[in-house]
Each structure stands twice: as structure tokens, then as C-alpha cells.
Coordinates of C-alpha atoms in Angstrom, one line a residue:
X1 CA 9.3 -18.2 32.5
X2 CA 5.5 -18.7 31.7
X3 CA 3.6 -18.7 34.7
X4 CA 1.4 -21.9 36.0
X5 CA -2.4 -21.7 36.5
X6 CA -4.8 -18.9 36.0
X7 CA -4.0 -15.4 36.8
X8 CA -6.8 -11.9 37.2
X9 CA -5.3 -8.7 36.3
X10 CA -6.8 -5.7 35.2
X11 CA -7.2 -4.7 31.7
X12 CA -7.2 -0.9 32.0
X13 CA -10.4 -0.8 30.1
X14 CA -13.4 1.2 31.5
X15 CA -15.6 -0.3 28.9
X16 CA -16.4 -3.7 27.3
X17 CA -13.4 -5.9 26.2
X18 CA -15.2 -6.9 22.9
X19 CA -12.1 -9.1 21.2
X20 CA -8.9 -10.6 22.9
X21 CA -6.0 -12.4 21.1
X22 CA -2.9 -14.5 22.9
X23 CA 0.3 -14.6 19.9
X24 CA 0.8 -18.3 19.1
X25 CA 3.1 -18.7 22.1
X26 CA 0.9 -17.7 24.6
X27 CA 3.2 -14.1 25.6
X28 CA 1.1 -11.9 24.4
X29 CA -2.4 -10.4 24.6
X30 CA -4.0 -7.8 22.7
X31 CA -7.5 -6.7 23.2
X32 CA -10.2 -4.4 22.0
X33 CA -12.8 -2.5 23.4
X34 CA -15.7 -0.8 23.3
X35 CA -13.7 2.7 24.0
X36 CA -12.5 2.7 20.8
X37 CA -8.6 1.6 22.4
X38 CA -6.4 -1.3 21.3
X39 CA -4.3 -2.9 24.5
X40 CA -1.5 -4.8 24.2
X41 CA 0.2 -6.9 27.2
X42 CA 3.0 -9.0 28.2
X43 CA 3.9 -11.9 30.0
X44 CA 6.6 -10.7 32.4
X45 CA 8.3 -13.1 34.4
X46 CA 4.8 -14.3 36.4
X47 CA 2.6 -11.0 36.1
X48 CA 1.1 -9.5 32.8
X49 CA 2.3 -5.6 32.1
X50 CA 0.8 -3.0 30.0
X51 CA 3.0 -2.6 26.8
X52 CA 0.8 0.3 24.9
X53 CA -2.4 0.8 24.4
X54 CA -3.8 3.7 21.7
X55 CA -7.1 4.9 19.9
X56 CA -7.0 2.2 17.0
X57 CA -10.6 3.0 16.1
X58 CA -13.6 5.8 15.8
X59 CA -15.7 3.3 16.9
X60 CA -15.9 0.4 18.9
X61 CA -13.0 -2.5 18.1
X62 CA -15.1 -5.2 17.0
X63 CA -12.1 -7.9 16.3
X64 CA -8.0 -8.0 16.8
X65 CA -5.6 -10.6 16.1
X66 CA -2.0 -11.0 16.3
X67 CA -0.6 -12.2 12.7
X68 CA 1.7 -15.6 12.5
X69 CA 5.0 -15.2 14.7
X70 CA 7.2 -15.6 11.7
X71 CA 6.2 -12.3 10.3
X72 CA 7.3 -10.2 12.9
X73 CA 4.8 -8.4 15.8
X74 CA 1.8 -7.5 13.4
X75 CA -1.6 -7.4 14.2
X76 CA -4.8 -6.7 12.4
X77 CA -8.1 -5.0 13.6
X78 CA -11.8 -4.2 12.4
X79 CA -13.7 -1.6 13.9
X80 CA -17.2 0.0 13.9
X81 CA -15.8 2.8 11.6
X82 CA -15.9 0.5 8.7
X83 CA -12.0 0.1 8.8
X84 CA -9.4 -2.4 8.8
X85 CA -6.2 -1.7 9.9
X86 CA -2.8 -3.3 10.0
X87 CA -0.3 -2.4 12.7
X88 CA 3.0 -3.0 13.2
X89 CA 5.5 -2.8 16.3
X90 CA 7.9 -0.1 16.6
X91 CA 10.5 -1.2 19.4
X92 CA 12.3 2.2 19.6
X93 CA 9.0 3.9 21.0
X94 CA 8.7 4.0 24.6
X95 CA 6.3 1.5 25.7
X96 CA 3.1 3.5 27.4
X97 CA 4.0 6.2 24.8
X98 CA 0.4 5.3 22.6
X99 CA 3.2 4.9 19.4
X100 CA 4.5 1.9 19.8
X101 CA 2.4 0.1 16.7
X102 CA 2.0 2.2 14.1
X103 CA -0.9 1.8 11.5
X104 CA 0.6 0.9 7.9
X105 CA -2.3 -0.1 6.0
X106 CA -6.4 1.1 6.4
X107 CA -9.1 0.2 4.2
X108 CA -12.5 1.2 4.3
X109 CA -15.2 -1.4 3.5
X110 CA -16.4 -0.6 -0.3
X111 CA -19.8 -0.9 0.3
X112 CA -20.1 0.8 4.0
X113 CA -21.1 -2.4 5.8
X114 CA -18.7 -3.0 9.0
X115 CA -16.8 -5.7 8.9
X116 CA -17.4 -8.7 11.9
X117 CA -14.2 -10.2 12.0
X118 CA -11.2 -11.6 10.9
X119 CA -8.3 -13.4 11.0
X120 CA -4.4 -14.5 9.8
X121 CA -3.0 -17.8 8.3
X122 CA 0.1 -18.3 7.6
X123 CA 1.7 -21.5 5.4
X124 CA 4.7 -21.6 4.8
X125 CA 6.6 -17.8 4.7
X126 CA 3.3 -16.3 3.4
X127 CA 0.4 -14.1 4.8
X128 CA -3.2 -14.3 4.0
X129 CA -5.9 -12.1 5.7
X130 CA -9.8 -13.3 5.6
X131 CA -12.6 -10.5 6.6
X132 CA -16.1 -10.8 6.8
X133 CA -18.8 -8.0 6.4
X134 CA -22.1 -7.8 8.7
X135 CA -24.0 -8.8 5.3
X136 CA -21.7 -12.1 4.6
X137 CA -19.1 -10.5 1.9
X138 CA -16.0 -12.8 2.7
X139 CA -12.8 -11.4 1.1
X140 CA -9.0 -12.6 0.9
X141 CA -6.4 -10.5 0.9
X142 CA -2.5 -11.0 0.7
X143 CA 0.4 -8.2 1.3
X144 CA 2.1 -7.1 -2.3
X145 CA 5.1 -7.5 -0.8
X146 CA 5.7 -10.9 1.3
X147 CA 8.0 -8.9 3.7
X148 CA 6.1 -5.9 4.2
X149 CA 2.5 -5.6 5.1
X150 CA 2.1 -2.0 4.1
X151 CA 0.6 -2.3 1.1
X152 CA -2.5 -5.4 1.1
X153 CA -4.7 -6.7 -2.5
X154 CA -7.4 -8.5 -2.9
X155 CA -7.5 -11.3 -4.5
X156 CA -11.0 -13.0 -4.1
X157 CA -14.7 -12.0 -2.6
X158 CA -17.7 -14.4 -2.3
X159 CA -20.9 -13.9 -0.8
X160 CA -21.2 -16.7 1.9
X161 CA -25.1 -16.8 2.7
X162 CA -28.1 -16.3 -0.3
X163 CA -30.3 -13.9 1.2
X164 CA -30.3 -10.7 1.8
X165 CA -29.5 -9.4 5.0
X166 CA -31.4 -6.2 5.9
X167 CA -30.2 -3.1 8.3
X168 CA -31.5 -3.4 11.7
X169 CA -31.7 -7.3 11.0
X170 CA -29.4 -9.1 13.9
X171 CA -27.0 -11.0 12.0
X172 CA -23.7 -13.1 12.6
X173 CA -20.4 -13.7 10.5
X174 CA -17.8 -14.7 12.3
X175 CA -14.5 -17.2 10.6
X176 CA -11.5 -18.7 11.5
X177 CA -9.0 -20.4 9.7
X178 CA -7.1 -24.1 10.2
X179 CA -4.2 -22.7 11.3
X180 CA -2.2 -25.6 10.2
X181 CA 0.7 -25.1 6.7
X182 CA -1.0 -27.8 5.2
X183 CA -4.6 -29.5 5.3
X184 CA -5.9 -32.8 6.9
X185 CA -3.5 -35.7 5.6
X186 CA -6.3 -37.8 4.4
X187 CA -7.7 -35.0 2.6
X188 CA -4.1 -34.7 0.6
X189 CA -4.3 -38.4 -0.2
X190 CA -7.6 -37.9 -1.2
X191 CA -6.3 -35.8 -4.0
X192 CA -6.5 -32.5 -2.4
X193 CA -4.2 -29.8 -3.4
X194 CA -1.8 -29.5 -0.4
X195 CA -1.4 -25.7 -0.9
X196 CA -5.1 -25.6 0.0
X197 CA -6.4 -22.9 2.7
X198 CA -8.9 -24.6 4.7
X199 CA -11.4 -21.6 5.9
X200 CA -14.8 -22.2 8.0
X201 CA -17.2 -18.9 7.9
X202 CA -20.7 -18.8 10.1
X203 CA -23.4 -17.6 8.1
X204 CA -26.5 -17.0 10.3
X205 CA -27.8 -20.3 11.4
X206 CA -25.1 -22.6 9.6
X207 CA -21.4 -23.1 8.8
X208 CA -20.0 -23.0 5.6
X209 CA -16.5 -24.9 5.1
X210 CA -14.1 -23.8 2.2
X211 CA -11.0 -25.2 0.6
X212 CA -9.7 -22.3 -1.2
X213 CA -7.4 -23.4 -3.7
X214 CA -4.4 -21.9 -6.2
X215 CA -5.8 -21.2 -10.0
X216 CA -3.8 -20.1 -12.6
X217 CA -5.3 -16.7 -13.9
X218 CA -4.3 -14.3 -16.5
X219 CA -0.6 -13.9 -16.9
X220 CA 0.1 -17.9 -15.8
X221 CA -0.2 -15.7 -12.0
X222 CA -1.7 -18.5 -9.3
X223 CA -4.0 -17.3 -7.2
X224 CA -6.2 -18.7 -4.3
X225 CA -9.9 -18.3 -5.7
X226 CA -13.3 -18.7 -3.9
X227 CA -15.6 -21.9 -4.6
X228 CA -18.8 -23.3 -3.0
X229 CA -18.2 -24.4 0.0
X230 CA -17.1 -28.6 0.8
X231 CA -19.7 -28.8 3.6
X232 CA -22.3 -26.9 5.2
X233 CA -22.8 -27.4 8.7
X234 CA -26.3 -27.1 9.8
X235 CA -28.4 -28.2 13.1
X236 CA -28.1 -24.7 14.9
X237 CA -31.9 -23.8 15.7
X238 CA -30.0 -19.7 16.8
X239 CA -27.0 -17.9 15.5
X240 CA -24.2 -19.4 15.2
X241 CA -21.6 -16.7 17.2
X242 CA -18.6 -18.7 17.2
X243 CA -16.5 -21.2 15.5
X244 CA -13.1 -23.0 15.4
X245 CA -11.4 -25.4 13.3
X246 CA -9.0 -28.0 15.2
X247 CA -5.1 -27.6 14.0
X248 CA -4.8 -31.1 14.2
X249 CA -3.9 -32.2 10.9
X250 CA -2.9 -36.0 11.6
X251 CA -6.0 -37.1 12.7
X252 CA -8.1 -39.1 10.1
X253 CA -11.0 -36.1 10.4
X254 CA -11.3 -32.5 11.0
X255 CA -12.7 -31.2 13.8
X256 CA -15.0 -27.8 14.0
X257 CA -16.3 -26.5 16.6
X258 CA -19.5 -24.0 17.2
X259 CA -21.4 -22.3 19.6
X260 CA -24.8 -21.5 18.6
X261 CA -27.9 -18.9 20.4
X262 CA -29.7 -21.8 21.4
X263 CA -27.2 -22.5 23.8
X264 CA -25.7 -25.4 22.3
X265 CA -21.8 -26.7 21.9
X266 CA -21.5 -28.7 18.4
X267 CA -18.6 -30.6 17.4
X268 CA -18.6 -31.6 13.7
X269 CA -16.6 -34.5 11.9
X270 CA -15.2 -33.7 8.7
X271 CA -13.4 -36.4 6.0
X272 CA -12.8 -36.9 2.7
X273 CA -13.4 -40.8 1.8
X274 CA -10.1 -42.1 -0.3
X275 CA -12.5 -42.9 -2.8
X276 CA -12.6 -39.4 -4.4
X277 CA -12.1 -38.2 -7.8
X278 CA -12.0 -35.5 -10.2
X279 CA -15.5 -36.5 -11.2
X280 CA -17.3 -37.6 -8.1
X281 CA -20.2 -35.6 -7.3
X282 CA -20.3 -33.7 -3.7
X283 CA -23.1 -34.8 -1.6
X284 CA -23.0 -32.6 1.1
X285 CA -22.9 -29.1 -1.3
X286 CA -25.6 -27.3 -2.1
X287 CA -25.5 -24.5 -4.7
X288 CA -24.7 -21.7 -3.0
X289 CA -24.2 -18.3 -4.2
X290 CA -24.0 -18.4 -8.1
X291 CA -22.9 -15.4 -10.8
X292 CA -26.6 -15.0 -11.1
X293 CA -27.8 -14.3 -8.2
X294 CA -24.9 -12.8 -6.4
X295 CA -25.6 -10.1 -9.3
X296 CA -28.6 -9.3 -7.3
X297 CA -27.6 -9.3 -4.5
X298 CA -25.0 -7.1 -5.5
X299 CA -27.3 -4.7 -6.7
X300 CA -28.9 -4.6 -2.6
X301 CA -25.4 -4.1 -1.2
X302 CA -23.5 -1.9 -4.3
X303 CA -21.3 -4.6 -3.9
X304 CA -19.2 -5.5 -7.7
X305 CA -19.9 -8.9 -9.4
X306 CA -18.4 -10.1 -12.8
X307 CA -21.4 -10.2 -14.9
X308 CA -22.3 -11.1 -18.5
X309 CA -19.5 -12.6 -21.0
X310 CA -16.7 -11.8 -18.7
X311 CA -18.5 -13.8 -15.8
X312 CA -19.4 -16.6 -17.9
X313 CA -15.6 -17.2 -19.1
X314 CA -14.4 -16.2 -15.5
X315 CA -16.6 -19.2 -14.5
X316 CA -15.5 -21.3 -17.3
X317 CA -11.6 -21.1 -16.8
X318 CA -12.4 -21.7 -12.8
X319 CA -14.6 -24.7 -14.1
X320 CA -11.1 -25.7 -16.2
X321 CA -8.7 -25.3 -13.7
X322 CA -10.3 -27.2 -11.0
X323 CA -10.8 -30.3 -13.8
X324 CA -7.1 -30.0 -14.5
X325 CA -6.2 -30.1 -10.8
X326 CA -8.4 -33.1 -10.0
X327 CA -9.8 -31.4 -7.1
X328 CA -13.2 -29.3 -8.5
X329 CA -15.5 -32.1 -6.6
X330 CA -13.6 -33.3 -3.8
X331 CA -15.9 -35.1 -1.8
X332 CA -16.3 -34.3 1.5
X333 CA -18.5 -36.1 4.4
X334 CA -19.4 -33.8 8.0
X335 CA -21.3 -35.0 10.6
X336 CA -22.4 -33.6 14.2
X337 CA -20.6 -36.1 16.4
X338 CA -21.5 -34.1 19.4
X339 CA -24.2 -31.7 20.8
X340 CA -22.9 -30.0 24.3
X341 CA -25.8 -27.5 26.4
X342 CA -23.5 -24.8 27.8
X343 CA -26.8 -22.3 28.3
X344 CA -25.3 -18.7 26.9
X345 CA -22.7 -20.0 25.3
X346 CA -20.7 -17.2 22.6
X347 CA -17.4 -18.4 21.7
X348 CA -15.4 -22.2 21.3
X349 CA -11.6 -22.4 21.2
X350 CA -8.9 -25.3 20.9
X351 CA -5.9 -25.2 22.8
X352 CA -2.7 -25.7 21.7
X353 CA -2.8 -29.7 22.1
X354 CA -5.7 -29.9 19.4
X355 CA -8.2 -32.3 21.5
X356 CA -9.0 -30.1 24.5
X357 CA -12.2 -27.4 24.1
X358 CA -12.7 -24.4 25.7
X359 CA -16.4 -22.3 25.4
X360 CA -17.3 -19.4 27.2
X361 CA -20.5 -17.6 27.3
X362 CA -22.2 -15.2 29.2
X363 CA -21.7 -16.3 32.9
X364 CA -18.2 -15.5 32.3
X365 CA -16.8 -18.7 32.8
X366 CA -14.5 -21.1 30.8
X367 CA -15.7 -24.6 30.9
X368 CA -12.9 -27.4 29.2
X369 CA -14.3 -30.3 27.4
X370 CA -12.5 -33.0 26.1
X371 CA -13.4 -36.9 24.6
X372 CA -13.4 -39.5 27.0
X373 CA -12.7 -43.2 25.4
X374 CA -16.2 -43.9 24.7
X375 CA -16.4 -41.4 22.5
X376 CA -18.2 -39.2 24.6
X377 CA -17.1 -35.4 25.2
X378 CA -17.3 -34.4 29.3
X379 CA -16.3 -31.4 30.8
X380 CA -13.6 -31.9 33.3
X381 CA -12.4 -28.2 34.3
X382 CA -13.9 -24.4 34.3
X383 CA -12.6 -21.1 35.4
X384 CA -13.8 -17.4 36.3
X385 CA -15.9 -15.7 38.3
X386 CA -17.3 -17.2 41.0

């Protein structure tokens, strides 16, 4: 039985709750802190319990998030002790015990930046992992083995913003994915491959948009593979600290969501016009980060870029396979179709409906929006501390 309304129970935390995670149906919680501890609760009948809590971390836990509910109770966290971890659920450990989840997989980050956050998709029976570094390294990783996530590769890295992000330099990179098994139904008709992850990334002051698609590599192996991004979302006059891409995949547009330092909600209209080919140029792109001058940054961060011959054919075959799949300048069209002031404002959310908003921020309240019929978003509900 889920329980109706809002409910306040303690979190057993005697520091900051820095990241918190409900599983897709809402049952359970897990959260990180600034103690270094991972917490994971239950719905129980009407109250939430304490199912285990442990020392995930030698730093603070920067990010946590429960993996799809198809693939079992796995969850994935980032820390300040430049590691990512993947745990997994133990049910024959006492609960309490601190060994419930056990950590399968750790990596460290290869150039000793932290990472900022992360998070799971899962279409169809696969799992794909996206992390972010303080300095805007995105990487995708998949398991090696589809049923067991104790052994995770990389498959592709890009460098999401151009310049070069200096220590002591406040910064933000935070992503999400469409969690959705396929993308926007105009954007398939439009000629985009329906495999397609659909990936939005802050960098600093804007938001880039991806639509990572399968190439075939060495071996005739298919892989998803980094391009520039579809659309950059700009407007933001701070940091953008938080975004979120509507599941909503029936809808003739895509929905993001942000919330920016200079206290600002924006909602952004994505489509892809039907008129689209192979060929069409992409308006809304700029060059981002090319071979050549990811190669220096590279050479800032220690961070390894193809260069030379091999990055010049890497490019090439890319440049090939996207011709051959009719999708290398799909055309997409983003607009800011609305501009909310929620003063303090850190982090947007969709519910599980698709068309209601939630944003919270510093006074420690959830405000709802949603669009009335003119168009215009209002905010018709909030909750928290009085």
C-alpha cells in the first residue's frame, strides 16, 4: 500500500543529504551524504524504514541513483574520493547489518578530477551508465556482461564545454538522461535512429543536448559513439545546477527542464521538423569540441585523445557511418518556451505523468508547476518547511 500525501521522517544523517534517489516505482529511497554514508529506505506499509546504510565513500557522496528495475536492486554512486562505484543488493544480509549492498565494481577517475554526477538508462534489457567529471569529461559506459554489472567498459568520452576549467574555478556538470526505450516519435519519423540515447549535460552556463547513436566499429561491433551536440540550450545568465528531460515521448516536442544561479526555471522546446535529411545542415549546432582542440585540452587535464592519422580516420569512418545511417545532420529546432523566477532555485524534476514540474531550491521547499491552457506554466502546489 503506498501511502497518500507527504510524509517527514528522519534520515539518520548528522550531516548534509547531498543526493537522493526514489527507484522508478516510488518504494524506495537512497541517499547520500556529506558523512561519507549511503542510506537506503523503504516504503513500509504507510511509514519509511531504514533498510542499511554503510560507508560508500572516503569522501563526501556527491551523486546516487537507483539503476532501471528490470536489472535487479543496483545502484551507482560518485564520491569526492574520485570513485564510482556500483552496488548490488544482497537479500540474505540482515538489514541494518552495513552489508546488505555490496560494492562490485570501483573506478577511479583517470585523470584525478571527481566526478559530478550521474545516472542510468535503460532501453530495452540493456544498461548504460553516463558520468560527468568537475572539468566536463562525459563518458558512457556499459556492463561486459548484460546480466552482471561487475565488470563495466567504456565505450565513448567527449569533452562537453571548450574551455578550460581551472582548480579553485566554481563549475557545474550535472546530466540526466530521457528515460524513455525509445526517443520522441517525431524525431523517429524524422529519420532518427530509434536505438538512439537521448542525453542532456549542463555545461557551465548552457545545455548541451545529445543523440548518441549505434556505429559500427572495428570487428562489424555497434557501438553508441559521441557527436556534437543537436542543440545547445543557452539564456542562463548563472550556472546551470540542474536539468531534466521529460519522458514523454508522444508529444510532438521534447521537453527540458533547468534551473539556473540566477534564479530562474527554464523550460525548453525541442523538435525535429519532418523535413529532415541526411544532408540538411543543423542550425542550432555550433562546433563544439573538435580532435584539435580537445588535443589541447587534453594536454591541461592528462586526459587521452586520438590524435594524428588515427584520429583523422577515427573521424572519417564516424563521418561515414552517420551518412550511411541518414542521421549525421538531423536537424533539430529548441526554444525557451518558458522562463519561471523561483529565487534560489537548484534542482527541476518531472513526475511520473510527464507534464507536472517540480523545483526545489534553497528555502527548502517543492513548488509544482504545470501548463495551464493558454500556454502558460503556473504553480499550483508546494511543500516543506514552513
Amino acid at each position: 500500500m503506498v501511502t497518500q500525501g507527504f510524509q517527514n521522517f528522519a534520515h539518520s544523517s548528522n550531516d548534509l543529504v547531498l543526493a537522493a534517489h526514489f527507484n522508478v516505482y516510488g518504494t524506495r529511497l537512497v541517499t547520500g551524504s556529506a558523512d561519507h554514508r549511503i542510506r537506503v529506505f523503504d516504503l513500509n506499509q504507510e511509514h519509511w524504514q531504514l533498510t542499511d546504510l554503510w560507508r560508500g565513500h572516503n569522501g563526501q557522496v556527491v551523486d546516487v541513483k537507483w539503476n532501471g528495475p528490470k536489472m535487479g536492486q543496483v545502484l551507482g554512486s560518485i564520491g569526492d574520493d574520485l570513485k564510482l562505484k556500483i552496488w548490488q543488493e544482497d537479500p540474505t544480509e540482515a538489514h541494518r547489518s552495513g552489508r546488505r549492498f555490496k560494492c562490485v565494481f570501483s573506478q577511479s577517475s583517470g585523470h584525478s578530477v571527481v566526478y559530478t554526477s550521474l545516472d542510468f538508462v535503460n532501453p530495452n534489457k540493456d544498461t548504460y551508465l553516463a558520468i560527468v567529471t568537475r572539468d566536463g569529461l562525459l563518458s558512457l559506459l556499459e556492463p561486459v556482461n548484460p546480466e552482471k554489472f561487475d565488470d563495466w567498459r567504456e565505450i565513448d568520452q567527449i569533452l562537453v564545454c571548450d574551455e578550460h576549467i581551472a582548480r579553485g574555478v566554481e563549475s557545474c556538470f550535472k546530466l540526466c538522461f530521457q528515460q524513455t526505450t525509445h526517443p520522441n516519435s517525431m524525431a523517429i519519423a524524422a529519420g532518427l535512429d530509434k536505438s538512439a540515447l537521448s542525453l542532456a549535460v549542463t555545461a557551465m552556463t548552457e545545455v548541451m543536448v545529445y543523440r548518441v547513436i549505434k556505429m559500427t566499429g572495428h570487428g562489424g561491433q555497434e557501438l553508441y559513439k559521441f557527436q556534437d551536440p543537436v542543440a545547445v540550450l543557452g539564456g542562463a545568465e548563472g550556472l546551470v545546477r540542474g536539468v531534466a528531460w521529460s519522458a514523454e515521448v508522444w508529444r510532438p516536442q521534447d521537453w527540458i527542464a533547468t534551473a539556473a544561479a540566477d534564479g530562474y526555471i527554464r523550460i525548453y522546446e525541442m523538435s525535429t521538423p519532418k523535413e529532415n535529411t541526411a544532408q540538411t545542415s543543423n542550425p542550432v549546432v555550433a562546433p563544439r569540441t573538435t580532435l584539435s582542440n580537445a588535443g589541447e585540452r587534453a594536454s591541461k587535464t592528462g586526459v587521452h585523445v586520438p590524435s594524428g592519422i588515427g584520429a583523422g580516420l577515427d573521424r572519417a569512418s564516424l563521418a561515414a557511418a552517420f551518412s550511411s545511417l541518414g542521421v549525421g545532420q538531423l536537424r533539430h529546432e529548441a526554444k525557451c518556451m518558458e522562463q519561471i523566477k523561483h529565487e534560489g532555485v537548484w534542482d527541476v524534476q518531472w513526475m511520473s505523468n510527464r507534464h507536472i514540474l517540480i523545483s526545489s531550491g534553497d528555502s527548502g521547499q517543492a513548488r509544482m508547476w504545470r501548463q495551464a491552457h493558454n500556454g502558460k506554466w503556473h504553480e499550483f502546489a508546494d511543500f516543506g518547511p514552513e
